[in-house]
């Protein structure tokens, strides 16, 4: 029974680590896309003014 309990804890910790890593990756991708979109918009506005 103890062995099974340790295995469940290990699976739980690994699952939690995977969720945290996926969340961090999603936030980084979102922020990078937002930054690129803002740069593209700024470039477009600069070119349209000239």
Short mmCIF file of N, CA and C in Angstrom, two decimals:
data_model
loop_
_atom_site.label_atom_id
_atom_site.label_comp_id
_atom_site.label_asym_id
_atom_site.label_seq_id
_atom_site.Cartn_x
_atom_site.Cartn_y
_atom_site.Cartn_z
N UNK A 1 0.83 -1.20 0.00
CA UNK A 1 0.00 0.00 0.00
C UNK A 1 0.86 1.26 0.00
N UNK A 2 1.98 1.24 0.78
CA UNK A 2 2.84 2.42 0.83
C UNK A 2 3.46 2.71 -0.54
N UNK A 3 3.83 1.64 -1.22
CA UNK A 3 4.46 1.81 -2.53
C UNK A 3 3.49 2.49 -3.50
N UNK A 4 2.25 2.10 -3.47
CA UNK A 4 1.23 2.68 -4.34
C UNK A 4 1.00 4.15 -3.99
N UNK A 5 1.03 4.47 -2.70
CA UNK A 5 0.83 5.85 -2.26
C UNK A 5 1.97 6.74 -2.75
N UNK A 6 3.21 6.25 -2.67
CA UNK A 6 4.36 7.02 -3.16
C UNK A 6 4.25 7.24 -4.67
N UNK A 7 3.80 6.20 -5.36
CA UNK A 7 3.64 6.30 -6.80
C UNK A 7 2.60 7.36 -7.16
N UNK A 8 1.51 7.41 -6.41
CA UNK A 8 0.48 8.43 -6.65
C UNK A 8 1.04 9.83 -6.41
N UNK A 9 1.83 9.99 -5.35
CA UNK A 9 2.44 11.30 -5.08
C UNK A 9 3.36 11.70 -6.23
N UNK A 10 4.15 10.75 -6.72
CA UNK A 10 5.07 11.03 -7.82
C UNK A 10 4.30 11.46 -9.07
N UNK A 11 3.26 10.74 -9.40
CA UNK A 11 2.43 11.10 -10.56
C UNK A 11 1.81 12.48 -10.36
N UNK A 12 1.33 12.76 -9.16
CA UNK A 12 0.73 14.06 -8.87
C UNK A 12 1.72 15.19 -9.02
N UNK A 13 2.93 14.99 -8.51
CA UNK A 13 3.96 16.04 -8.60
C UNK A 13 4.37 16.25 -10.05
N UNK A 14 4.54 15.16 -10.79
CA UNK A 14 4.90 15.30 -12.21
C UNK A 14 3.79 15.98 -13.01
N UNK A 15 2.56 15.67 -12.69
CA UNK A 15 1.43 16.32 -13.37
C UNK A 15 1.39 17.80 -13.05
N UNK A 16 1.62 18.14 -11.80
CA UNK A 16 1.64 19.54 -11.40
C UNK A 16 2.77 20.29 -12.12
N UNK A 17 3.94 19.67 -12.21
CA UNK A 17 5.06 20.30 -12.91
C UNK A 17 4.73 20.52 -14.39
N UNK A 18 4.05 19.56 -15.00
CA UNK A 18 3.67 19.69 -16.41
C UNK A 18 2.67 20.82 -16.60
N UNK A 19 1.72 20.95 -15.68
CA UNK A 19 0.73 22.02 -15.77
C UNK A 19 1.40 23.38 -15.61
N UNK A 20 2.31 23.49 -14.66
CA UNK A 20 3.01 24.76 -14.44
C UNK A 20 3.84 25.11 -15.68
N UNK A 21 4.55 24.14 -16.24
CA UNK A 21 5.37 24.40 -17.42
C UNK A 21 4.51 24.82 -18.61
N UNK A 22 3.38 24.18 -18.80
CA UNK A 22 2.48 24.54 -19.90
C UNK A 22 1.91 25.94 -19.70
N UNK A 23 1.58 26.29 -18.47
CA UNK A 23 1.05 27.63 -18.19
C UNK A 23 2.10 28.69 -18.46
N UNK A 24 3.31 28.46 -18.00
CA UNK A 24 4.40 29.42 -18.24
C UNK A 24 4.64 29.57 -19.74
N UNK A 25 4.67 28.47 -20.47
CA UNK A 25 4.89 28.54 -21.91
C UNK A 25 3.77 29.31 -22.60
N UNK A 26 2.54 29.09 -22.20
CA UNK A 26 1.41 29.80 -22.81
C UNK A 26 1.49 31.30 -22.54
N UNK A 27 1.87 31.68 -21.33
CA UNK A 27 1.98 33.10 -20.99
C UNK A 27 3.10 33.75 -21.80
N UNK A 28 4.23 33.06 -21.92
CA UNK A 28 5.36 33.61 -22.68
C UNK A 28 4.97 33.78 -24.15
N UNK A 29 4.32 32.80 -24.73
CA UNK A 29 3.90 32.89 -26.13
C UNK A 29 2.91 34.03 -26.31
N UNK A 30 1.96 34.17 -25.39
CA UNK A 30 0.97 35.24 -25.47
C UNK A 30 1.65 36.61 -25.40
N UNK A 31 2.58 36.78 -24.47
CA UNK A 31 3.24 38.08 -24.32
C UNK A 31 4.11 38.40 -25.53
N UNK A 32 4.79 37.40 -26.08
CA UNK A 32 5.61 37.63 -27.27
C UNK A 32 4.74 38.02 -28.47
N UNK A 33 3.60 37.35 -28.62
CA UNK A 33 2.70 37.69 -29.73
C UNK A 33 2.15 39.09 -29.56
N UNK A 34 1.78 39.45 -28.34
CA UNK A 34 1.26 40.79 -28.08
C UNK A 34 2.33 41.84 -28.40
N UNK A 35 3.56 41.58 -28.01
CA UNK A 35 4.66 42.52 -28.27
C UNK A 35 4.87 42.66 -29.78
N UNK A 36 4.86 41.55 -30.51
CA UNK A 36 5.05 41.59 -31.96
C UNK A 36 3.91 42.34 -32.63
N UNK A 37 2.68 42.11 -32.20
CA UNK A 37 1.53 42.81 -32.78
C UNK A 37 1.63 44.31 -32.55
N UNK A 38 2.07 44.72 -31.36
CA UNK A 38 2.23 46.15 -31.08
C UNK A 38 3.32 46.76 -31.96
N UNK A 39 4.42 46.02 -32.16
CA UNK A 39 5.49 46.52 -33.03
C UNK A 39 5.01 46.63 -34.47
N UNK A 40 4.26 45.65 -34.94
CA UNK A 40 3.73 45.70 -36.30
C UNK A 40 2.77 46.88 -36.47
N UNK A 41 1.93 47.11 -35.49
CA UNK A 41 0.99 48.23 -35.56
C UNK A 41 1.75 49.56 -35.57
N UNK A 42 2.76 49.67 -34.73
CA UNK A 42 3.55 50.90 -34.69
C UNK A 42 4.24 51.13 -36.03
N UNK A 43 4.80 50.08 -36.62
CA UNK A 43 5.45 50.20 -37.92
C UNK A 43 4.44 50.61 -38.99
N UNK A 44 3.27 50.01 -38.97
CA UNK A 44 2.22 50.35 -39.94
C UNK A 44 1.80 51.81 -39.80
N UNK A 45 1.62 52.26 -38.56
CA UNK A 45 1.21 53.65 -38.36
C UNK A 45 2.30 54.62 -38.79
N UNK A 46 3.56 54.29 -38.50
CA UNK A 46 4.66 55.14 -38.93
C UNK A 46 4.72 55.24 -40.45
N UNK A 47 4.54 54.12 -41.12
CA UNK A 47 4.60 54.11 -42.59
C UNK A 47 3.39 54.82 -43.20
N UNK A 48 2.24 54.72 -42.58
CA UNK A 48 1.05 55.34 -43.15
C UNK A 48 1.06 56.85 -42.96
N UNK A 49 1.76 57.34 -41.95
CA UNK A 49 1.84 58.79 -41.72
C UNK A 49 2.75 59.43 -42.75
N UNK A 50 3.82 58.75 -43.12
CA UNK A 50 4.80 59.33 -44.05
C UNK A 50 4.32 59.36 -45.45
#
